[in-house]
mmCIF file of C-alpha atoms in Angstrom:
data_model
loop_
_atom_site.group_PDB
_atom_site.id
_atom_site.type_symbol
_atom_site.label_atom_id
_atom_site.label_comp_id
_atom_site.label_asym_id
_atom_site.label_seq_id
_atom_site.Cartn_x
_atom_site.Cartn_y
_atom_site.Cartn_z
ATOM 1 C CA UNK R 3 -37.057 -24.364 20.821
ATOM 2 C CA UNK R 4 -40.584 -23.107 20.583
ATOM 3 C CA UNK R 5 -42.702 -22.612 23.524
ATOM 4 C CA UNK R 6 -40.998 -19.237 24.896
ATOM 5 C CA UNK R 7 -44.022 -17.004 24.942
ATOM 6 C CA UNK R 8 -47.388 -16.600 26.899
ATOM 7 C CA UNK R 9 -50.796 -15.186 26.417
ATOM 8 C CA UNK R 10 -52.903 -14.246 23.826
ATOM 9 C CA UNK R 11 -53.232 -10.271 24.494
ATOM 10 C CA UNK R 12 -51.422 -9.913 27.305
ATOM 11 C CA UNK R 13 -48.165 -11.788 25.980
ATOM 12 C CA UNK R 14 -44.870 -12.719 27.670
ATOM 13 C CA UNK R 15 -41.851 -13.569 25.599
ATOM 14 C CA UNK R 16 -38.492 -14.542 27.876
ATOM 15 C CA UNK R 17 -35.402 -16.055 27.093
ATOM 16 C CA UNK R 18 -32.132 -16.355 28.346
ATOM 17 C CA UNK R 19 -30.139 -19.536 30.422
ATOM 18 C CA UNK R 20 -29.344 -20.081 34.128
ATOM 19 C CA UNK R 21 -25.340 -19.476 33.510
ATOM 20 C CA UNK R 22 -25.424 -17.107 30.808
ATOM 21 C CA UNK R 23 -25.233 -13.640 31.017
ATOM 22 C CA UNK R 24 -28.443 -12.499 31.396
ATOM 23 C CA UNK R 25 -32.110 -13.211 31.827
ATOM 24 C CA UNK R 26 -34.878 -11.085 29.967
ATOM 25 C CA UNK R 27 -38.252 -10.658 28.272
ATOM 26 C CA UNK R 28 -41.063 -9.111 26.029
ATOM 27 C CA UNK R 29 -44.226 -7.865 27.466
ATOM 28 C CA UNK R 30 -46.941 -6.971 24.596
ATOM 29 C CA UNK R 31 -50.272 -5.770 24.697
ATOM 30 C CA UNK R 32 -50.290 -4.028 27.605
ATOM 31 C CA UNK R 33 -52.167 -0.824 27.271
ATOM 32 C CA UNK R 34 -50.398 2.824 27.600
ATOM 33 C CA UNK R 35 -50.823 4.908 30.191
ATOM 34 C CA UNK R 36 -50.540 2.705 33.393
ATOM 35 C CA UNK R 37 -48.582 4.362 35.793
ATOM 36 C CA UNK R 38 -45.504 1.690 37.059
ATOM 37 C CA UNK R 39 -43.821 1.723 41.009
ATOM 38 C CA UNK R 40 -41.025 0.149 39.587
ATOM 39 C CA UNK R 41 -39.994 -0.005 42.978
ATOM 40 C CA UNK R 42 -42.946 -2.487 43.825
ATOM 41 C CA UNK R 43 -42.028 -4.400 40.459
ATOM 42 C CA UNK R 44 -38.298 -4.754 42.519
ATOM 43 C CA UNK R 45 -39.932 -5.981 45.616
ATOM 44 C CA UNK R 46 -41.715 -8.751 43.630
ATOM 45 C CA UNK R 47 -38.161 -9.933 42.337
ATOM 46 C CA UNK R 48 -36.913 -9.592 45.853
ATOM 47 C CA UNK R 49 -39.147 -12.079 47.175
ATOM 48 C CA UNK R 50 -38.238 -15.083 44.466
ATOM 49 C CA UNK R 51 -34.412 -13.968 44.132
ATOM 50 C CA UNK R 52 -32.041 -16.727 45.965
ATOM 51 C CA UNK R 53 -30.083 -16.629 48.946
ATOM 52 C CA UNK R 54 -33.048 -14.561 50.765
ATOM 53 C CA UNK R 55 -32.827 -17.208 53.561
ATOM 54 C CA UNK R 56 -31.423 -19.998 55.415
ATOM 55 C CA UNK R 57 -33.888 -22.393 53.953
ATOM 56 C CA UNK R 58 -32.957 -21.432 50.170
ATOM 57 C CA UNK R 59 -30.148 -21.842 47.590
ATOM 58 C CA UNK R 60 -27.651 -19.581 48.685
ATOM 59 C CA UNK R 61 -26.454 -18.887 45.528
ATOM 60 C CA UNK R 62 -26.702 -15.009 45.372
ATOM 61 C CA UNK R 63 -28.235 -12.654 42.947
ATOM 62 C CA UNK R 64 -29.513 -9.009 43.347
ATOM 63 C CA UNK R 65 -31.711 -9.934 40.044
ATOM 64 C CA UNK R 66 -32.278 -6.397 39.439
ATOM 65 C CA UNK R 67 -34.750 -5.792 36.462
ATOM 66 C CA UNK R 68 -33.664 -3.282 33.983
ATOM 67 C CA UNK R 69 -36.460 -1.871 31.714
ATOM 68 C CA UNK R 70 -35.611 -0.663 28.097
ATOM 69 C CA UNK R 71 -38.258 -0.048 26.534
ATOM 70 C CA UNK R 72 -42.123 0.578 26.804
ATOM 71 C CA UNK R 73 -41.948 2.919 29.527
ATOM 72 C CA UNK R 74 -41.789 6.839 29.864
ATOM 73 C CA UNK R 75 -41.958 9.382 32.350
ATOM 74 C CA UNK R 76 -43.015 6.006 34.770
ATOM 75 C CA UNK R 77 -45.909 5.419 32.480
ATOM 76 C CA UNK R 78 -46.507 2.149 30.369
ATOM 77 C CA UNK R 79 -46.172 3.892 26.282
ATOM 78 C CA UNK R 80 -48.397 0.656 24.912
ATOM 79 C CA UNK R 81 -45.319 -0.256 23.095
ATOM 80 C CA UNK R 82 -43.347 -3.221 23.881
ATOM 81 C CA UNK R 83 -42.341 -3.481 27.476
ATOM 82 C CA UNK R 84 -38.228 -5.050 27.038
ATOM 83 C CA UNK R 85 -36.349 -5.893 30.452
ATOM 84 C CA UNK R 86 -33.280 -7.514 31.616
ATOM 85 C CA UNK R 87 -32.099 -8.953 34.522
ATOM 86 C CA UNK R 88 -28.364 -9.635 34.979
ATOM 87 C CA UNK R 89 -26.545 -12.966 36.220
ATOM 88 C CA UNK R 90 -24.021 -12.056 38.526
ATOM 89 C CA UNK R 91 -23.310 -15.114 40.657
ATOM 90 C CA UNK R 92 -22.746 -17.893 38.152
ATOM 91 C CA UNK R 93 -20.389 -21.336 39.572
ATOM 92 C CA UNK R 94 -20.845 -22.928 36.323
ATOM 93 C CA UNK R 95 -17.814 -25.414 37.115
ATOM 94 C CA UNK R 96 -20.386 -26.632 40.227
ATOM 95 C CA UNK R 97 -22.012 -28.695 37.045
ATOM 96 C CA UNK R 98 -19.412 -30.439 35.400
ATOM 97 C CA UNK R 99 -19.796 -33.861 36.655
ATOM 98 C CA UNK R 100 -23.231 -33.793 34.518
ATOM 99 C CA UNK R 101 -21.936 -32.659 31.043
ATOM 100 C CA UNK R 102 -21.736 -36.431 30.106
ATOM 101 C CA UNK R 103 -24.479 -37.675 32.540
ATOM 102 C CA UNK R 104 -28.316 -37.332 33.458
ATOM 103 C CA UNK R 105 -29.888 -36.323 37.109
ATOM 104 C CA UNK R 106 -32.918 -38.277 37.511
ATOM 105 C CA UNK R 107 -35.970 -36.812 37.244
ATOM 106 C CA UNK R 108 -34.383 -33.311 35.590
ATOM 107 C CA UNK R 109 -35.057 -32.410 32.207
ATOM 108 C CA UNK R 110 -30.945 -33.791 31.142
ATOM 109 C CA UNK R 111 -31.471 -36.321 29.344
ATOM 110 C CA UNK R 112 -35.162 -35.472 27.566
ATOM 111 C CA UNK R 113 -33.233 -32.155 26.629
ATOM 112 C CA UNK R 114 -30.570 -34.220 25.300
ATOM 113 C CA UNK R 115 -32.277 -36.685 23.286
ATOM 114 C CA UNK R 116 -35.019 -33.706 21.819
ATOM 115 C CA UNK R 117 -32.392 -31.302 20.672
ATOM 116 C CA UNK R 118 -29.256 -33.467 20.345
ATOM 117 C CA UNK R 119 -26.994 -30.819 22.308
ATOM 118 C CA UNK R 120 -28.135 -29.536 26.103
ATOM 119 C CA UNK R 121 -26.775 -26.402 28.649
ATOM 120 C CA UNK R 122 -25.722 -28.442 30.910
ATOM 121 C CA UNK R 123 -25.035 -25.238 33.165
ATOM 122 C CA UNK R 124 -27.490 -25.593 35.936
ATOM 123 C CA UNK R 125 -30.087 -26.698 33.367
ATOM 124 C CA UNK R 126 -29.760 -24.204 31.203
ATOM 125 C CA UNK R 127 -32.933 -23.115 29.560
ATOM 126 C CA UNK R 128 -34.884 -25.610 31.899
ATOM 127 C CA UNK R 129 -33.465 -23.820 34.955
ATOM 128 C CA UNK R 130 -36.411 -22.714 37.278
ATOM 129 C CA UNK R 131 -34.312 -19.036 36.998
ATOM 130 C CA UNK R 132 -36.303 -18.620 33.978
ATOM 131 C CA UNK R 133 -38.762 -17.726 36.545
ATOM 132 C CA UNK R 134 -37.559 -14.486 37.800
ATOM 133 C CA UNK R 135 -38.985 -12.719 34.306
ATOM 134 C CA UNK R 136 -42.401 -14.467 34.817
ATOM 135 C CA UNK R 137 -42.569 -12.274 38.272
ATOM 136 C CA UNK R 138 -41.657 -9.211 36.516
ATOM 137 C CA UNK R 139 -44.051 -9.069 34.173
ATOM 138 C CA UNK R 140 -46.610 -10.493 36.487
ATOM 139 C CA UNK R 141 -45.789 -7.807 38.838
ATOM 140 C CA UNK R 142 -46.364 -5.199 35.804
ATOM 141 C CA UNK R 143 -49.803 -7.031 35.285
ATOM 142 C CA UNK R 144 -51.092 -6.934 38.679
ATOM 143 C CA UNK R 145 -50.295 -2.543 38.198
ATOM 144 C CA UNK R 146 -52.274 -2.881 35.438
ATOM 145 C CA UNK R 147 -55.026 -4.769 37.077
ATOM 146 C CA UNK R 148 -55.868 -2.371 39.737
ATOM 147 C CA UNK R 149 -58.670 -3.423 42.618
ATOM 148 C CA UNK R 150 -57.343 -7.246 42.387
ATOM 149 C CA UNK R 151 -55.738 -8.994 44.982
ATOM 150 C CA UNK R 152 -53.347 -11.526 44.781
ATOM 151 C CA UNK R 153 -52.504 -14.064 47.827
ATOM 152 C CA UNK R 154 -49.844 -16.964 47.544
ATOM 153 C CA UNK R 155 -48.797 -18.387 50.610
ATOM 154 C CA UNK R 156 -47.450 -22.015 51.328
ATOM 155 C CA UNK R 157 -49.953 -24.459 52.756
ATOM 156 C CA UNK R 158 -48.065 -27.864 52.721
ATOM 157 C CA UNK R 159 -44.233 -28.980 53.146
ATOM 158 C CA UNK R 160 -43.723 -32.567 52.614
ATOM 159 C CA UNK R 161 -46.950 -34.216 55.190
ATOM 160 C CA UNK R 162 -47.187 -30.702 57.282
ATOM 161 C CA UNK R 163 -50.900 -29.387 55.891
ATOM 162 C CA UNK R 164 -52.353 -26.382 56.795
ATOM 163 C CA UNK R 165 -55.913 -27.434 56.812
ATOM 164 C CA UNK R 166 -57.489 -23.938 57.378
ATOM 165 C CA UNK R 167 -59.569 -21.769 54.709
ATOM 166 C CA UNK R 168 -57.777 -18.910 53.517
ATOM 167 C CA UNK R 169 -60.805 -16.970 54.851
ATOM 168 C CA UNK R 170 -60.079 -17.838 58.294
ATOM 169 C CA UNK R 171 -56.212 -16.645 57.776
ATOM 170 C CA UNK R 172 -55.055 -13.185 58.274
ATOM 171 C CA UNK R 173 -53.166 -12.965 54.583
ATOM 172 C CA UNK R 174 -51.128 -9.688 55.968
ATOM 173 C CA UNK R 175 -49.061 -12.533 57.888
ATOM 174 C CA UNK R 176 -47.954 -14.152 54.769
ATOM 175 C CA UNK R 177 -44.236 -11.751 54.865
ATOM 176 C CA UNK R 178 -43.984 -12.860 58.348
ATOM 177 C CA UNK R 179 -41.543 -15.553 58.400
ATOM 178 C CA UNK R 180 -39.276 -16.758 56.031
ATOM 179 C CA UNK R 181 -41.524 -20.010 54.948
ATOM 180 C CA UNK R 182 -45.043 -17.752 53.594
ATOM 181 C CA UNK R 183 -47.118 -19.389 55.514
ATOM 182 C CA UNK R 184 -49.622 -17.058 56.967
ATOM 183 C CA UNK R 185 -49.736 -19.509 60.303
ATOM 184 C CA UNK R 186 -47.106 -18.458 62.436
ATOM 185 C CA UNK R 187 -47.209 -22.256 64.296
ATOM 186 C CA UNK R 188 -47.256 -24.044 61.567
ATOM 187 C CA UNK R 189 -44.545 -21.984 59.580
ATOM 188 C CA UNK R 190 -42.117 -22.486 62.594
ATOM 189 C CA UNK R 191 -43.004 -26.302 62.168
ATOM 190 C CA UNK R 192 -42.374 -26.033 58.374
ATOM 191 C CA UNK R 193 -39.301 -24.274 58.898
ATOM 192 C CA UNK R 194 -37.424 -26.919 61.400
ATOM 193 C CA UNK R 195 -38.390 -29.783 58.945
ATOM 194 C CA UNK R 196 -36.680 -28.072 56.200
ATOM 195 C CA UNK R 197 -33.559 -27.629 57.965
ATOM 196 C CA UNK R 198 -33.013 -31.497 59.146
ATOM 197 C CA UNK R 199 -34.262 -32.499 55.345
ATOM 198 C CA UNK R 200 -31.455 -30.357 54.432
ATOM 199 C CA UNK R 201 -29.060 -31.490 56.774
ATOM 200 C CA UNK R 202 -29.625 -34.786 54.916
ATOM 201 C CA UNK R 203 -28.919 -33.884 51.887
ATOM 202 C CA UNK R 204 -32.621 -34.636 50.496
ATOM 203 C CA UNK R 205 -35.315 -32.256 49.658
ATOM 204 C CA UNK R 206 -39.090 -31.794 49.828
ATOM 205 C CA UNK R 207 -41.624 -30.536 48.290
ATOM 206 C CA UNK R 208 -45.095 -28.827 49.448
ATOM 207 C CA UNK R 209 -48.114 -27.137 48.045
ATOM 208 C CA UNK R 210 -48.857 -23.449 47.345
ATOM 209 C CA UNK R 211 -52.400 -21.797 48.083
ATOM 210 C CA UNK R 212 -53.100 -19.040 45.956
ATOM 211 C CA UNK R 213 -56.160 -16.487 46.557
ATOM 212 C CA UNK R 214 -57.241 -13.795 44.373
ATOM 213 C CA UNK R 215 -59.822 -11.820 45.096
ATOM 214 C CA UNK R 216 -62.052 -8.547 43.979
ATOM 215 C CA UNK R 217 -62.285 -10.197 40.486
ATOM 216 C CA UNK R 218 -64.950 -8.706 38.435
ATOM 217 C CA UNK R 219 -67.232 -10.953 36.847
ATOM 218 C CA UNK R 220 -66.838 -12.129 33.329
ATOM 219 C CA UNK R 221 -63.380 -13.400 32.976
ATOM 220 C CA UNK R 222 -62.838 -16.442 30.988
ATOM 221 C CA UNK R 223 -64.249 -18.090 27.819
ATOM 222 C CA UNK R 224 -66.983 -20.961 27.927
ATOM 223 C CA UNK R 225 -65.579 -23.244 25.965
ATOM 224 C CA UNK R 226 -61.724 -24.229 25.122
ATOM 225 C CA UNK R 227 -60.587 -21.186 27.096
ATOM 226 C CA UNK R 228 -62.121 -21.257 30.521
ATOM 227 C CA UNK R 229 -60.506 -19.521 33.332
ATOM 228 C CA UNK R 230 -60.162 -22.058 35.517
ATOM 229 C CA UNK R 231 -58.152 -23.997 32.064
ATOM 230 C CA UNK R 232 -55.962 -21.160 31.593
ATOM 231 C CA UNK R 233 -55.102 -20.770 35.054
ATOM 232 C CA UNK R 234 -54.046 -24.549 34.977
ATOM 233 C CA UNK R 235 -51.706 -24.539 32.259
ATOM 234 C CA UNK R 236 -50.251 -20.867 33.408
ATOM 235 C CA UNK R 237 -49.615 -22.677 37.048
ATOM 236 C CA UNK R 238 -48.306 -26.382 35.128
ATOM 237 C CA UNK R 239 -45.883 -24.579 33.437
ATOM 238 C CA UNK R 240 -44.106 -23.435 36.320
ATOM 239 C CA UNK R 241 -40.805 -26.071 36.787
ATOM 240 C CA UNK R 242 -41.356 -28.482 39.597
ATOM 241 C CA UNK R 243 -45.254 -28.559 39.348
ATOM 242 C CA UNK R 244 -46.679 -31.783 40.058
ATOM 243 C CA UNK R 245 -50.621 -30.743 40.240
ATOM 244 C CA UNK R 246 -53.210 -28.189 39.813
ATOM 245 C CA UNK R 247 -56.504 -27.845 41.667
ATOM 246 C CA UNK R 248 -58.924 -25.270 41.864
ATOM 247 C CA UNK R 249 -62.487 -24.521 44.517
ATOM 248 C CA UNK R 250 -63.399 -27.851 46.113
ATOM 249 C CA UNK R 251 -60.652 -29.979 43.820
ATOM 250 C CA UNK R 252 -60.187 -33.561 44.135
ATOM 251 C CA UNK R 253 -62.288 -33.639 47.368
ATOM 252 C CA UNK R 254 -65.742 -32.136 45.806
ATOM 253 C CA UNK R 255 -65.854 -35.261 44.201
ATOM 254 C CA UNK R 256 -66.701 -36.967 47.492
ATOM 255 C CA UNK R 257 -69.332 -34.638 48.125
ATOM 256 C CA UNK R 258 -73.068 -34.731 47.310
ATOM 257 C CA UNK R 259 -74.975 -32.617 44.989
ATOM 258 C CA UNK R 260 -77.084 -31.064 47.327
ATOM 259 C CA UNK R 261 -73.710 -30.504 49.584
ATOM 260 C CA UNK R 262 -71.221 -28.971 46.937
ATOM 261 C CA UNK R 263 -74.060 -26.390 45.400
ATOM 262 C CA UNK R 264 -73.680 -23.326 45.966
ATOM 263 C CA UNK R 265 -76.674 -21.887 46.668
ATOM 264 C CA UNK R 266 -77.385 -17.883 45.634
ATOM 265 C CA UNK R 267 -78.034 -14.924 47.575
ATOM 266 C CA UNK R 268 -80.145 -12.347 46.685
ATOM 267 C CA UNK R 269 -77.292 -9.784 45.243
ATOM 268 C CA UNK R 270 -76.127 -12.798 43.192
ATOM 269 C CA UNK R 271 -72.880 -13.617 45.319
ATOM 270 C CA UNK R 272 -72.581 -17.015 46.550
ATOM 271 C CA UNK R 273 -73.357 -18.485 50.473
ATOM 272 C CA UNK R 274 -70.438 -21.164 49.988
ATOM 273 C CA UNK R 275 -67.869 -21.289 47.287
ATOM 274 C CA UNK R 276 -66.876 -24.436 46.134
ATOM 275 C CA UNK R 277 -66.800 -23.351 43.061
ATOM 276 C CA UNK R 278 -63.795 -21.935 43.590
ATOM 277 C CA UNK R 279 -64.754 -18.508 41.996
ATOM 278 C CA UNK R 280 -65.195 -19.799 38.553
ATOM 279 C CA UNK R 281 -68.406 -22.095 37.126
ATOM 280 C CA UNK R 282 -68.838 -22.423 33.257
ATOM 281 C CA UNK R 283 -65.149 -21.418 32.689
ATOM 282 C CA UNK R 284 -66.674 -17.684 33.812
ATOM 283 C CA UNK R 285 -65.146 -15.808 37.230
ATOM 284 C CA UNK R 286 -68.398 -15.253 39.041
ATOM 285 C CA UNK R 287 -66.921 -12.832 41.660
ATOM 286 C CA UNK R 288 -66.045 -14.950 44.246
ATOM 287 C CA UNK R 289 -62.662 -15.187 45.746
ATOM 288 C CA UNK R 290 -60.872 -17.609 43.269
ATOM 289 C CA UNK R 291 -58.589 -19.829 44.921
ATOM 290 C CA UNK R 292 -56.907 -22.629 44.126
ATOM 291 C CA UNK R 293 -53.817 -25.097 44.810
ATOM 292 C CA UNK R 294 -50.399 -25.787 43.116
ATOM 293 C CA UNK R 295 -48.151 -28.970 44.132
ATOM 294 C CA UNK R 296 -44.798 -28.934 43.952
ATOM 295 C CA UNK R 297 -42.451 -32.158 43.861
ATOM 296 C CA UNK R 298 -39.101 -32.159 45.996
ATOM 297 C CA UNK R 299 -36.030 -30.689 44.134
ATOM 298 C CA UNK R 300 -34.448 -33.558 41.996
ATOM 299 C CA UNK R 301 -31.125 -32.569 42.920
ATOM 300 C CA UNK R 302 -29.732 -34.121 45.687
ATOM 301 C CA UNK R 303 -26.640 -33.566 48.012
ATOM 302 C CA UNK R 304 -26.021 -37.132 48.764
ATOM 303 C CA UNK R 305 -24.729 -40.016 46.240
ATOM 304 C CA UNK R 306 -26.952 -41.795 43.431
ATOM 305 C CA UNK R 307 -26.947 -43.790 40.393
ATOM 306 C CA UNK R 308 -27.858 -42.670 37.087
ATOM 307 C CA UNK R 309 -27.047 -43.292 33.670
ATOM 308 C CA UNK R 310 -24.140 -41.431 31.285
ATOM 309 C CA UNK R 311 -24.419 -40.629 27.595
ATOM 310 C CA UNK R 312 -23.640 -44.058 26.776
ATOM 311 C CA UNK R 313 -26.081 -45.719 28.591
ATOM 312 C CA UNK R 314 -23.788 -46.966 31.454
ATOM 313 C CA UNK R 315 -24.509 -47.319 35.268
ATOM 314 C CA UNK R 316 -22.444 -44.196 37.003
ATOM 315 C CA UNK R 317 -22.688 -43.144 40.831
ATOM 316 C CA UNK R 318 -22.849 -39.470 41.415
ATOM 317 C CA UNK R 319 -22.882 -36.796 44.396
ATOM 318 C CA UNK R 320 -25.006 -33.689 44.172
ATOM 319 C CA UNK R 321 -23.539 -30.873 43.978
ATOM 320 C CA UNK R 322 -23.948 -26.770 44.092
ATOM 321 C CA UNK R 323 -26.417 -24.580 45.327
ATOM 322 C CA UNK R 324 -30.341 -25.843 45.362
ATOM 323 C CA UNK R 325 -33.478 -25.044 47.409
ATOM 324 C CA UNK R 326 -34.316 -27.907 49.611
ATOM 325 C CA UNK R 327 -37.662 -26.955 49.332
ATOM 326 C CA UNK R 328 -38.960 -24.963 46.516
ATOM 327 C CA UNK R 329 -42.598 -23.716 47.708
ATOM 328 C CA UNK R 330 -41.074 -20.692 49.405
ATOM 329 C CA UNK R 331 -39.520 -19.052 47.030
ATOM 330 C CA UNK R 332 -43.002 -20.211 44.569
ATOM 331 C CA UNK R 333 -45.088 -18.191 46.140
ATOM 332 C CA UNK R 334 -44.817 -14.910 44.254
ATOM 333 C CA UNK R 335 -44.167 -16.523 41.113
ATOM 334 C CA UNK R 336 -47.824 -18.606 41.589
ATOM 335 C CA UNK R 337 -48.950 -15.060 42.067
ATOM 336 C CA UNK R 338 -47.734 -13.423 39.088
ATOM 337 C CA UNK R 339 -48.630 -16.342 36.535
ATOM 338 C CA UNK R 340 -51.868 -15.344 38.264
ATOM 339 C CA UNK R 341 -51.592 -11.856 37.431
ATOM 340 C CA UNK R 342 -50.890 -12.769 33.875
ATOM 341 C CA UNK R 343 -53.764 -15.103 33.071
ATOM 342 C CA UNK R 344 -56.237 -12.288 34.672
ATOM 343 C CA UNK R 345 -54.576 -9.453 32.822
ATOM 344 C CA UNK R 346 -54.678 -11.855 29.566
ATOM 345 C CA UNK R 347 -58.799 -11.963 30.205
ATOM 346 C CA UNK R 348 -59.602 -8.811 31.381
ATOM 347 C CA UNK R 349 -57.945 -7.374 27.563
ATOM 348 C CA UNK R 350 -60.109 -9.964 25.913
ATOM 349 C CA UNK R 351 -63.393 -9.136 28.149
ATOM 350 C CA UNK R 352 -63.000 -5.564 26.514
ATOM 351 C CA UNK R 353 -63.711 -7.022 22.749
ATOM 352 C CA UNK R 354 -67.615 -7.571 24.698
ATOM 353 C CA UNK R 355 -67.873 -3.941 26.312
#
């Protein structure tokens, strides 16, 4: 399996399965000398790791990140940064009734048919806990990155839409409840629909925001490597990603020229930004911001039919622990595929200074 690694300077290498004994990763290229709050790189974990709430998989892991290598005296030694994170909470047996079948719309049966021979342990290597080493090293990368802000929050579960900018939200509320969304109405709507699509059995799925913000200007490459590109396929790659949309998205096109410019002021900032913070594949200093859909969780608690390994009609029921919603627990992993892309760029934009 190729495919395991991310970045061009700023790399990300992580491997490990859902149900085996560990999770864990490479970080390269980051420089020596940053100063780490490993602390702060826990908290990250803490806000993806299951079983954090009622509207989560309760499956429950500490997913504490051990670091063995790349850092001394709490300082980054521009070697490699290696880290670990333990599974603890495994129910492999919770999987059995899929060894021989497919769940529709998973990645069984592609898995199957690529590489002849699949994990069928929660997914194995297509499990979305692949995810918790993403936020680690994303959390080192925002360190590194000082001055930048990153903002994930959810803005959509199922048809509930929060239709406000982020620059008329107070982004300090995003902690505040248990769904990320920085609306405290809205979240308590999000949070009740949830619950009864749970109750059901079903799932849903809902759309992360994601604002960054103090981004210098310069970041990106004009031509195969834009920003706005590289943000796309960092955010894609993320399981359960349906789309990707960045500034004005799918509805500039309805717009007119002379609407969707955005028109300079005299320091060289922008009076509107539908731009989105990047134009020519170049940040221009502007908040970037941008959206991430998410489709519902495949795995349902409730009977279906699918197909075995020879091709017959079976009838299944769901079973173990899954999110019935993933966008939640998405938010700080949008966030640190952020962090990556930027801290990817900001290396290469030092090959110009």
């Amino acid at each position: 399996m190729a495919g395991n690694s991310f970045g061009k300077l700023f790399t990300l290498t992580t491997y490990g399965e859902s149900h085996g004994p560990a999770l864990g990763g490479v970080i390269d290229g980051c420089p020596s000398g940053i100063e780490l709050d490993l602390e702060a790189i826990q908290q990250e974990l803490d806000r993806r790791k299951p079983g954090q709430s009622s509207i989560v998989t309760q499956r429950k892991e500490p997913d504490v990140v051990q670091f063995h290598s790349g850092i001394f005296e709490g300082k980054t030694t521009g070697t490699s940064i290696g880290f670990v994170i333990e599974n603890t909470n495994q129910k492999s047996h919770d999987y059995t009734h899929i060894k021989d079948s497919y769940r529709p719309s998973h990645a069984d049966y592609v898995y199957d048919k690529k590489y002849g021979f699949r994990d069928y342990r929660g997914g194995g290597r297509s499990s979305a806990r692949e995810t918790a080493c993403r936020v680690v090293a994303g959390a080192v990368a925002k360190q590194m990155l000082k001055g930048i802000e990153f903002y994930a929050y959810v803005s959509g579960v199922g048809t509930l839409k929060l239709d406000k900018p982020h620059n008329e939200l107070d982004l300090t509320q995003i902690e505040s409840n248990i769904v990320r969304c920085p609306d405290a109405a809205m979240a308590a709507t999000m949070e009740t629909y949830i619950k009864e699509v749970r109750g059901k059995g079903d799932t849903v799925g809902g759309i992360v925001t994601c604002v960054i913000k103090n981004v210098p200007i310069g970041l990106g490459e004009p031509v195969f490597d834009k920003l706005h590109a590289d943000l796309g396929k960092a955010m894609l790659s993320i399981n359960a990603v349906k789309g990707f949309e960045y500034g004005s998205g799918f509805k500039g096109c309805t717009m007119l020229g002379s609407q969707h410019n955005d028109a300079f002021n005299t320091d060289g900032t922008t009076k509107t930004n539908y731009s989105g913070g990047v134009q020519g594949g170049i940040s221009n200093g502007m908040d970037i911001y941008f959206n991430v859909a998410f489709k519902p969780v495949a795995t349902l608690i409730q009977e279906y039919e699918t197909i075995d390994k020879e091709g017959k009609v079976v009838v299944m029921h769901g079973k173990g622990r899954h999110d019935p919603c993933v966008v939640p627990r998405a938010v700080p992993i949008v966030e640190a595929m952020a962090a990556l892309v930027l801290a990817d760029f900001y290396l290469r934009n030092k090959m110009y200074s």
